[in-house]
Amino acid sequence: MRILVIGGGGREHAIVAKLAESPSATHIIAAPGNGGTAQVAENVSAVEGGEAIAAFARDNAIDLVVVGPEAPLVAGVTDTVRAAGIPAFGPGSEGARIEGSKEFAKAFMRRHGIPAGDSRSFSSAEPALAYLEQVGAPIVVKADGLAAGKGVTVAMDLQVAREAVRECFAGRFGEAGSTVLIEEYLPGPECTLLAFTDGHTVVPMVPSQDHKRAFEGDEGPNTGGMGVYSPVPIVTDAEHETMVDIVRAAVEGMAEEGIEYRGVLYGGFVLTDRGPKVLEFNARFGDPETQVVLPLLDADLAEILLAVAEGRLADVELAWRDDWAMCVVLASGGYPGDYETGKPITGIEQAEELPDTIVYHAGTAFDADGRLVTAGGRVLNVTALGPDFSSARDRAYEAVARISFDGMFYRSDIGARAMRGRSAWGV
Ligand code: GLY
């Protein structure tokens, strides 16, 4: 099978690395890929837009197109690729609206009885600000559209919430912020449940828990994710069952609405004292969740993705390693705000000498002298596996200690709350 993977972050490196283990994947092309995918696949320049991707796939005898990031999914790339007769992994534009419009997602959840926080949407600042005064803080402010993970503000006081509303309507996120949702704050630990689905069969993956805040102790601004582990020791069996039921209900809801959803459905949950509630649905693999979930997959990823794309997921067997995985994100100083790039990176080989340790590249590039340098906010994702939670964690941090670049920063408390148990969330 010749496979084209669209995207170039840590998630895409994890997808490409797992595909490279597959006996059925004979050639993998990453567009644009990154320094990590270059080690196991052929990198080509970014191919953008459905027509260009379909033409590239035809010209290169591609058997399966896998779309990693949300923007091309929302833009309908897989619709165009499928219309050209090429199997594609990832929902079409209709299905991807579940991520592309938070207003659509909320209305969808209401229509299908899916539990989520109460929310109201606004198309101008004045009524939104008046509503804030009425409901008070803590409160969540969300830009409706795609904002590269930066459109959500969890405001513990009203001043922060007011600023978030004003920024959205002042155009910080362009068209994505022209509608704003003000949403009930739900206290509790968060949990991600990714599921493969071909629109009929739903196969949940192992749960994971991201750390979205930039700084230790879950302080600071939201980021794309600073670290993650899988599975999640504090989730009860009953909560797990509810999350699986909710993801199934969402896929059934799509089918009822005539949407054939083929790809990964990402359920982002809060484990409240009234049971799991949906914080968000995404239309793709999580980043960095994929960097702990796929290393635990004990099955042929290429076959699974093709089966999803061809609507025959029911034919495929999946199994998971009986291990734990921990990933620590190494970021550029200043992220998620401004940061410098072009800093030489050392120590990756030494880190990967540790057993069951893999360093996924996110924002890396090669400079004119062929040195690996930083090229983004989140630079590397250091994943380690172990037979229990603490050994995976210790190994991940041992690997982190072997890597360095100027300005490197990371959270040293990934997994620390889970080690203390559920009470560490104070709810
Ligand atoms: N880790 C959060 C996301 O993928 O949206």
Short mmCIF file of C-alpha atoms and ligand atoms in Angstrom, two decimals:
data_model
loop_
_atom_site.label_atom_id
_atom_site.label_comp_id
_atom_site.label_asym_id
_atom_site.label_seq_id
_atom_site.Cartn_x
_atom_site.Cartn_y
_atom_site.Cartn_z
CA MET A 1 0.00 0.00 0.00
CA ARG A 2 1.31 3.47 -0.91
CA ILE A 3 0.11 5.98 1.67
CA LEU A 4 0.10 9.78 1.65
CA VAL A 5 -0.07 11.49 5.06
CA ILE A 6 -1.03 15.18 5.08
CA GLY A 7 0.45 17.27 7.91
CA GLY A 8 3.74 17.93 9.63
CA GLY A 9 3.36 17.92 13.42
CA GLY A 10 4.08 15.47 16.23
CA ARG A 11 0.76 13.74 15.54
CA GLU A 12 1.73 13.11 11.92
CA HIS A 13 5.16 11.80 12.97
CA ALA A 14 3.39 9.35 15.32
CA ILE A 15 1.01 8.27 12.52
CA VAL A 16 3.85 7.87 10.00
CA ALA A 17 6.04 5.98 12.51
CA LYS A 18 3.22 3.52 13.25
CA LEU A 19 2.41 3.10 9.55
CA ALA A 20 6.10 2.39 8.91
CA GLU A 21 5.79 -0.68 11.18
CA SER A 22 2.97 -2.02 9.02
CA PRO A 23 3.84 -4.94 6.72
CA SER A 24 1.17 -3.71 4.28
CA ALA A 25 2.64 -0.19 3.91
CA THR A 26 5.24 -0.36 1.15
CA HIS A 27 5.82 3.39 0.72
CA ILE A 28 4.81 6.35 2.87
CA ILE A 29 4.90 9.97 1.75
CA ALA A 30 4.49 12.82 4.25
CA ALA A 31 3.41 16.24 2.97
CA PRO A 32 5.09 18.29 4.29
CA GLY A 33 6.21 16.02 7.16
CA ASN A 34 9.04 17.11 9.44
CA GLY A 35 12.55 16.13 10.54
CA GLY A 36 11.16 13.00 12.20
CA THR A 37 8.99 11.73 9.34
CA ALA A 38 12.01 12.14 7.04
CA GLN A 39 13.65 9.24 8.90
CA VAL A 40 10.87 6.75 8.07
CA ALA A 41 9.06 8.21 5.06
CA GLU A 42 9.60 10.35 1.99
CA ASN A 43 8.91 14.01 2.73
CA VAL A 44 7.55 16.20 -0.06
CA SER A 45 6.58 19.88 -0.04
CA ALA A 46 3.16 20.69 1.37
CA VAL A 47 0.34 19.74 -0.99
CA GLU A 48 -2.64 21.98 -0.29
CA GLY A 49 -6.28 21.82 -1.32
CA GLY A 50 -8.44 18.86 -2.30
CA GLU A 51 -7.78 19.08 -6.05
CA ALA A 52 -3.99 19.26 -5.61
CA ILE A 53 -3.99 16.37 -3.12
CA ALA A 54 -6.19 14.23 -5.39
CA ALA A 55 -3.92 14.98 -8.39
CA PHE A 56 -0.79 14.20 -6.35
CA ALA A 57 -2.35 10.94 -5.14
CA ARG A 58 -3.27 9.92 -8.71
CA ASP A 59 0.18 10.81 -10.08
CA ASN A 60 1.93 8.89 -7.31
CA ALA A 61 -0.30 5.79 -7.35
CA ILE A 62 -1.41 6.43 -3.78
CA ASP A 63 -3.77 3.81 -2.30
CA LEU A 64 -4.77 5.75 0.81
CA VAL A 65 -4.72 9.43 1.80
CA VAL A 66 -4.59 10.14 5.55
CA VAL A 67 -5.37 13.71 6.64
CA GLY A 68 -3.94 14.65 10.05
CA PRO A 69 -4.89 18.27 10.85
CA GLU A 70 -8.34 19.81 11.20
CA ALA A 71 -8.07 22.67 8.69
CA PRO A 72 -7.93 20.52 5.52
CA LEU A 73 -10.69 18.29 6.92
CA VAL A 74 -12.96 21.27 7.54
CA ALA A 75 -12.09 22.51 4.03
CA GLY A 76 -13.39 19.22 2.60
CA VAL A 77 -10.16 17.72 1.27
CA THR A 78 -11.31 14.14 1.83
CA ASP A 79 -14.56 14.80 -0.10
CA THR A 80 -12.52 15.74 -3.16
CA VAL A 81 -10.08 12.85 -2.77
CA ARG A 82 -12.94 10.34 -2.41
CA ALA A 83 -14.74 11.85 -5.39
CA ALA A 84 -11.57 11.10 -7.38
CA GLY A 85 -11.96 7.43 -6.40
CA ILE A 86 -9.09 7.34 -3.90
CA PRO A 87 -9.73 6.03 -0.36
CA ALA A 88 -9.30 8.76 2.25
CA PHE A 89 -9.08 8.62 6.04
CA GLY A 90 -10.81 11.57 7.71
CA PRO A 91 -14.35 12.93 7.66
CA GLY A 92 -15.65 15.12 4.87
CA SER A 93 -16.50 18.77 5.45
CA GLU A 94 -19.98 17.97 6.81
CA GLY A 95 -18.61 15.65 9.50
CA ALA A 96 -15.66 17.92 10.28
CA ARG A 97 -18.09 20.71 11.23
CA ILE A 98 -18.25 19.01 14.62
CA GLU A 99 -14.83 20.63 15.16
CA GLY A 100 -15.00 23.48 12.65
CA SER A 101 -17.98 25.18 14.31
CA LYS A 102 -18.47 25.02 18.05
CA GLU A 103 -21.97 26.44 17.57
CA PHE A 104 -22.83 23.57 15.21
CA ALA A 105 -21.30 21.06 17.67
CA LYS A 106 -23.38 22.41 20.57
CA ALA A 107 -26.59 22.32 18.56
CA PHE A 108 -25.75 18.79 17.37
CA MET A 109 -25.21 17.65 20.95
CA ARG A 110 -28.53 19.18 22.02
CA ARG A 111 -30.32 17.43 19.13
CA HIS A 112 -28.90 14.06 20.19
CA GLY A 113 -29.12 14.36 23.96
CA ILE A 114 -25.34 14.36 24.43
CA PRO A 115 -24.38 15.81 27.82
CA ALA A 116 -22.30 19.02 27.68
CA GLY A 117 -22.01 22.31 29.54
CA ASP A 118 -24.72 24.92 28.96
CA SER A 119 -23.73 27.54 26.42
CA ARG A 120 -25.01 30.58 24.53
CA SER A 121 -23.60 31.98 21.30
CA PHE A 122 -23.25 35.63 20.34
CA SER A 123 -22.45 37.47 17.14
CA SER A 124 -21.56 40.84 18.71
CA ALA A 125 -19.71 42.03 21.80
CA GLU A 126 -22.40 44.01 23.69
CA PRO A 127 -24.87 41.20 24.41
CA ALA A 128 -21.98 38.79 25.10
CA LEU A 129 -20.52 41.18 27.69
CA ALA A 130 -23.95 41.72 29.25
CA TYR A 131 -24.44 37.95 29.50
CA LEU A 132 -21.06 37.61 31.23
CA GLU A 133 -22.20 40.06 33.93
CA GLN A 134 -25.33 37.96 34.39
CA VAL A 135 -23.60 34.56 34.73
CA GLY A 136 -20.30 35.56 36.39
CA ALA A 137 -17.05 33.59 36.57
CA PRO A 138 -15.58 31.01 36.33
CA ILE A 139 -16.73 30.80 32.74
CA VAL A 140 -15.40 29.63 29.37
CA VAL A 141 -15.18 31.83 26.27
CA LYS A 142 -14.74 30.11 22.90
CA ALA A 143 -14.25 31.41 19.38
CA ASP A 144 -16.68 29.46 17.18
CA GLY A 145 -14.27 28.46 14.41
CA LEU A 146 -10.79 26.95 14.12
CA ALA A 147 -8.16 28.94 16.02
CA ALA A 148 -5.18 26.55 16.19
CA GLY A 149 -6.02 25.54 19.77
CA LYS A 150 -5.90 29.15 20.99
CA GLY A 151 -9.57 30.11 20.74
CA VAL A 152 -10.63 28.82 24.16
CA THR A 153 -10.22 30.89 27.33
CA VAL A 154 -11.00 29.33 30.69
CA ALA A 155 -11.63 32.51 32.70
CA MET A 156 -11.45 32.21 36.46
CA ASP A 157 -12.43 35.88 36.78
CA LEU A 158 -14.71 38.16 34.81
CA GLN A 159 -11.99 40.55 33.65
CA VAL A 160 -10.23 37.74 31.75
CA ALA A 161 -13.58 36.66 30.25
CA ARG A 162 -14.41 40.22 29.12
CA GLU A 163 -10.99 40.55 27.47
CA ALA A 164 -11.44 37.21 25.68
CA VAL A 165 -14.81 38.34 24.29
CA ARG A 166 -13.38 41.71 23.18
CA GLU A 167 -10.36 40.05 21.52
CA CYS A 168 -12.58 37.69 19.53
CA PHE A 169 -14.79 40.49 18.25
CA ALA A 170 -11.74 42.69 17.59
CA GLY A 171 -10.67 40.08 15.05
CA ARG A 172 -7.88 38.21 16.87
CA PHE A 173 -9.03 34.96 15.23
CA GLY A 174 -10.45 36.51 12.07
CA GLU A 175 -13.72 35.00 10.86
CA ALA A 176 -13.34 32.14 13.41
CA GLY A 177 -14.04 34.64 16.21
CA SER A 178 -17.01 36.39 14.63
CA THR A 179 -19.28 34.13 16.66
CA VAL A 180 -18.43 33.58 20.33
CA LEU A 181 -19.72 30.92 22.69
CA ILE A 182 -19.97 31.57 26.41
CA GLU A 183 -20.03 28.27 28.13
CA GLU A 184 -20.56 26.88 31.62
CA TYR A 185 -17.27 26.05 33.39
CA LEU A 186 -17.20 22.37 34.30
CA PRO A 187 -14.82 21.46 37.12
CA GLY A 188 -13.11 18.07 37.05
CA PRO A 189 -10.33 16.12 35.38
CA GLU A 190 -10.32 16.04 31.61
CA CYS A 191 -10.06 12.88 29.53
CA THR A 192 -9.76 12.24 25.80
CA LEU A 193 -11.35 9.27 24.11
CA LEU A 194 -10.40 8.80 20.46
CA ALA A 195 -12.38 6.33 18.38
CA PHE A 196 -11.96 4.93 14.89
CA THR A 197 -15.22 4.92 12.99
CA ASP A 198 -16.37 4.25 9.45
CA GLY A 199 -19.72 5.83 10.20
CA HIS A 200 -21.26 2.53 11.41
CA THR A 201 -18.74 0.60 13.49
CA VAL A 202 -17.10 2.49 16.36
CA VAL A 203 -13.85 1.20 17.88
CA PRO A 204 -12.64 3.19 20.88
CA MET A 205 -8.91 3.60 21.47
CA VAL A 206 -7.27 3.68 24.90
CA PRO A 207 -8.19 6.86 26.85
CA SER A 208 -5.60 9.57 27.40
CA GLN A 209 -5.21 12.76 29.39
CA ASP A 210 -3.67 15.92 27.94
CA HIS A 211 -2.23 18.85 29.92
CA LYS A 212 -3.40 21.94 28.06
CA ARG A 213 -2.08 24.72 30.28
CA ALA A 214 1.41 26.07 29.58
CA PHE A 215 2.83 26.04 33.10
CA GLU A 216 3.26 23.72 36.08
CA GLY A 217 0.23 23.24 38.31
CA ASP A 218 -2.08 23.78 35.31
CA GLU A 219 -1.43 27.51 35.33
CA GLY A 220 -1.03 29.91 32.43
CA PRO A 221 -2.61 30.10 28.99
CA ASN A 222 -4.05 27.17 27.07
CA THR A 223 -1.69 25.55 24.57
CA GLY A 224 -2.00 22.79 21.99
CA GLY A 225 -0.95 20.41 24.82
CA MET A 226 2.17 20.17 26.99
CA GLY A 227 2.13 16.47 27.86
CA VAL A 228 -0.12 13.45 27.94
CA TYR A 229 -0.39 9.90 29.20
CA SER A 230 -2.41 6.81 28.43
CA PRO A 231 -4.35 5.02 29.76
CA VAL A 232 -5.82 7.27 32.47
CA PRO A 233 -5.57 5.73 35.93
CA ILE A 234 -8.23 7.91 37.57
CA VAL A 235 -11.06 7.01 35.14
CA THR A 236 -13.61 4.58 36.57
CA ASP A 237 -15.08 1.74 34.50
CA ALA A 238 -18.48 3.44 34.65
CA GLU A 239 -17.03 6.73 33.33
CA HIS A 240 -15.22 4.87 30.57
CA GLU A 241 -18.44 3.15 29.54
CA THR A 242 -20.30 6.47 29.47
CA MET A 243 -17.61 8.08 27.30
CA VAL A 244 -17.77 5.17 24.84
CA ASP A 245 -21.60 5.41 24.75
CA ILE A 246 -21.38 9.15 24.07
CA VAL A 247 -18.95 8.71 21.18
CA ARG A 248 -21.24 6.01 19.74
CA ALA A 249 -24.24 8.33 20.15
CA ALA A 250 -22.38 11.04 18.25
CA VAL A 251 -21.57 8.71 15.33
CA GLU A 252 -25.20 7.49 15.28
CA GLY A 253 -26.36 11.11 15.38
CA MET A 254 -24.20 11.89 12.35
CA ALA A 255 -25.59 8.87 10.50
CA GLU A 256 -29.17 9.98 11.32
CA GLU A 257 -28.34 13.37 9.84
CA GLY A 258 -27.03 11.76 6.66
CA ILE A 259 -23.35 12.35 7.43
CA GLU A 260 -21.04 9.42 6.72
CA TYR A 261 -18.17 9.98 9.13
CA ARG A 262 -14.99 8.04 8.30
CA GLY A 263 -11.95 8.79 10.41
CA VAL A 264 -11.23 9.47 14.07
CA LEU A 265 -13.81 11.08 16.31
CA TYR A 266 -12.10 12.81 19.24
CA GLY A 267 -14.23 13.08 22.36
CA GLY A 268 -12.86 15.62 24.84
CA PHE A 269 -14.57 15.05 28.21
CA VAL A 270 -14.72 16.53 31.69
CA LEU A 271 -15.32 13.93 34.39
CA THR A 272 -17.84 15.89 36.48
CA ASP A 273 -19.52 14.68 39.66
CA ARG A 274 -22.62 14.16 37.48
CA GLY A 275 -20.72 11.95 35.03
CA PRO A 276 -18.63 12.65 31.92
CA LYS A 277 -19.71 15.67 29.87
CA VAL A 278 -18.41 16.68 26.45
CA LEU A 279 -16.06 19.63 26.39
CA GLU A 280 -15.45 19.35 22.66
CA PHE A 281 -15.51 16.97 19.73
CA ASN A 282 -12.66 17.06 17.24
CA ALA A 283 -12.62 15.52 13.79
CA ARG A 284 -9.12 14.00 13.94
CA PHE A 285 -6.45 12.33 16.03
CA GLY A 286 -5.46 14.45 19.06
CA ASP A 287 -2.09 16.13 19.30
CA PRO A 288 -0.26 15.12 21.53
CA GLU A 289 -2.71 12.31 22.48
CA THR A 290 -1.75 10.33 19.36
CA GLN A 291 1.86 10.31 20.56
CA VAL A 292 0.85 8.04 23.49
CA VAL A 293 -2.12 6.19 21.99
CA LEU A 294 -0.58 4.85 18.77
CA PRO A 295 2.57 3.44 20.43
CA LEU A 296 0.18 1.29 22.52
CA LEU A 297 -1.65 -0.03 19.45
CA ASP A 298 -0.80 -3.66 18.81
CA ALA A 299 -2.26 -3.95 15.32
CA ASP A 300 -1.58 -2.98 11.71
CA LEU A 301 -2.45 0.74 11.50
CA ALA A 302 -2.38 0.81 7.69
CA GLU A 303 -5.04 -1.91 7.54
CA ILE A 304 -7.19 -0.12 10.11
CA LEU A 305 -7.04 3.22 8.32
CA LEU A 306 -7.83 1.64 4.94
CA ALA A 307 -10.71 -0.33 6.48
CA VAL A 308 -12.11 2.91 7.93
CA ALA A 309 -11.73 4.66 4.58
CA GLU A 310 -13.49 1.79 2.78
CA GLY A 311 -16.32 1.45 5.33
CA ARG A 312 -15.39 -2.04 6.56
CA LEU A 313 -13.99 -1.38 10.04
CA ALA A 314 -16.08 -4.28 11.40
CA ASP A 315 -13.69 -6.69 9.60
CA VAL A 316 -10.60 -5.52 11.51
CA GLU A 317 -9.24 -6.81 14.84
CA LEU A 318 -7.59 -4.33 17.21
CA ALA A 319 -5.48 -5.01 20.29
CA TRP A 320 -3.59 -2.83 22.74
CA ARG A 321 -0.31 -3.34 24.58
CA ASP A 322 -0.74 -3.89 28.30
CA ASP A 323 1.58 -0.95 29.04
CA TRP A 324 1.49 2.71 29.98
CA ALA A 325 2.75 5.58 27.88
CA MET A 326 3.80 9.09 28.88
CA CYS A 327 4.71 11.98 26.60
CA VAL A 328 6.40 15.23 27.62
CA VAL A 329 6.30 18.13 25.16
CA LEU A 330 9.48 20.17 24.77
CA ALA A 331 8.62 23.72 23.73
CA SER A 332 10.44 26.86 22.62
CA GLY A 333 10.85 29.52 25.33
CA GLY A 334 7.93 31.96 25.04
CA TYR A 335 5.41 29.45 23.62
CA PRO A 336 2.38 29.79 23.35
CA GLY A 337 3.31 33.46 22.81
CA ASP A 338 6.24 34.65 20.68
CA TYR A 339 9.35 32.48 20.50
CA GLU A 340 12.59 32.24 18.53
CA THR A 341 13.39 29.41 16.12
CA GLY A 342 16.56 28.03 14.51
CA LYS A 343 18.08 26.71 17.78
CA PRO A 344 20.22 23.57 17.28
CA ILE A 345 18.83 20.47 19.02
CA THR A 346 21.05 17.82 20.64
CA GLY A 347 20.52 14.54 22.48
CA ILE A 348 17.67 12.88 20.55
CA GLU A 349 19.72 9.77 19.71
CA GLN A 350 20.83 9.45 23.33
CA ALA A 351 17.22 9.77 24.49
CA GLU A 352 16.10 7.05 22.07
CA GLU A 353 18.77 4.69 23.40
CA LEU A 354 16.48 4.19 26.39
CA PRO A 355 14.20 1.17 25.91
CA ASP A 356 10.69 1.82 24.55
CA THR A 357 11.42 5.52 24.07
CA ILE A 358 10.60 7.50 20.95
CA VAL A 359 11.09 11.18 20.27
CA TYR A 360 8.45 12.51 17.91
CA HIS A 361 9.29 15.69 16.04
CA ALA A 362 6.77 18.52 15.93
CA GLY A 363 8.42 21.88 15.16
CA THR A 364 11.81 20.85 13.76
CA ALA A 365 13.68 21.53 10.52
CA PHE A 366 17.17 21.18 9.06
CA ASP A 367 19.15 24.41 8.64
CA ALA A 368 21.49 25.27 5.73
CA ASP A 369 24.30 23.33 7.45
CA GLY A 370 22.12 20.23 7.82
CA ARG A 371 21.74 20.66 11.57
CA LEU A 372 18.42 19.79 13.23
CA VAL A 373 17.00 23.03 14.62
CA THR A 374 13.82 24.25 16.29
CA ALA A 375 11.13 25.48 13.90
CA GLY A 376 7.99 25.86 16.00
CA GLY A 377 6.44 26.37 19.42
CA ARG A 378 6.07 22.73 20.33
CA VAL A 379 9.37 21.24 19.17
CA LEU A 380 9.61 17.61 20.32
CA ASN A 381 7.30 15.08 21.96
CA VAL A 382 9.23 12.64 24.13
CA THR A 383 7.25 9.42 24.62
CA ALA A 384 8.23 6.49 26.82
CA LEU A 385 6.40 3.26 27.56
CA GLY A 386 6.62 1.20 30.73
CA PRO A 387 4.86 -1.62 32.55
CA ASP A 388 3.31 0.84 35.03
CA PHE A 389 2.49 4.52 35.22
CA SER A 390 5.48 5.61 37.25
CA SER A 391 8.07 3.71 35.21
CA ALA A 392 6.73 5.22 31.97
CA ARG A 393 6.87 8.64 33.62
CA ASP A 394 10.38 8.20 35.02
CA ARG A 395 11.66 6.98 31.67
CA ALA A 396 10.08 9.90 29.78
CA TYR A 397 11.76 12.42 32.08
CA GLU A 398 15.08 10.52 31.89
CA ALA A 399 14.87 10.88 28.10
CA VAL A 400 13.95 14.57 28.38
CA ALA A 401 17.08 15.17 30.48
CA ARG A 402 19.24 13.98 27.57
CA ILE A 403 17.85 16.55 25.10
CA SER A 404 18.66 20.21 24.94
CA PHE A 405 18.22 23.35 22.85
CA ASP A 406 18.52 27.00 23.70
CA GLY A 407 15.36 28.21 25.49
CA MET A 408 13.88 24.69 25.86
CA PHE A 409 11.03 24.54 28.34
CA TYR A 410 8.69 21.79 29.47
CA ARG A 411 6.40 20.95 32.36
CA SER A 412 8.00 18.71 34.95
CA ASP A 413 4.61 17.79 36.45
CA ILE A 414 3.06 15.76 33.63
CA GLY A 415 1.20 12.94 35.36
CA ALA A 416 1.91 14.31 38.84
CA ARG A 417 -1.75 14.82 39.73
CA ALA A 418 -2.72 11.37 38.47
CA MET A 419 -0.04 9.89 40.78
CA ARG A 420 -1.82 11.57 43.72
CA GLY A 421 -5.22 10.18 42.69
CA ARG A 422 -8.61 11.68 41.93
CA SER A 423 -8.67 13.93 44.99
CA ALA A 424 -5.78 15.91 43.45
CA TRP A 425 -8.38 17.64 41.23
CA GLY A 426 -10.16 18.92 44.34
CA VAL A 427 -13.58 17.82 43.09
N1 GLY B 1 -4.70 17.91 22.51
C1 GLY B 1 -5.80 18.66 22.11
C2 GLY B 1 -6.22 18.49 20.71
O1 GLY B 1 -5.70 17.70 19.97
O2 GLY B 1 -7.15 19.18 20.31
#
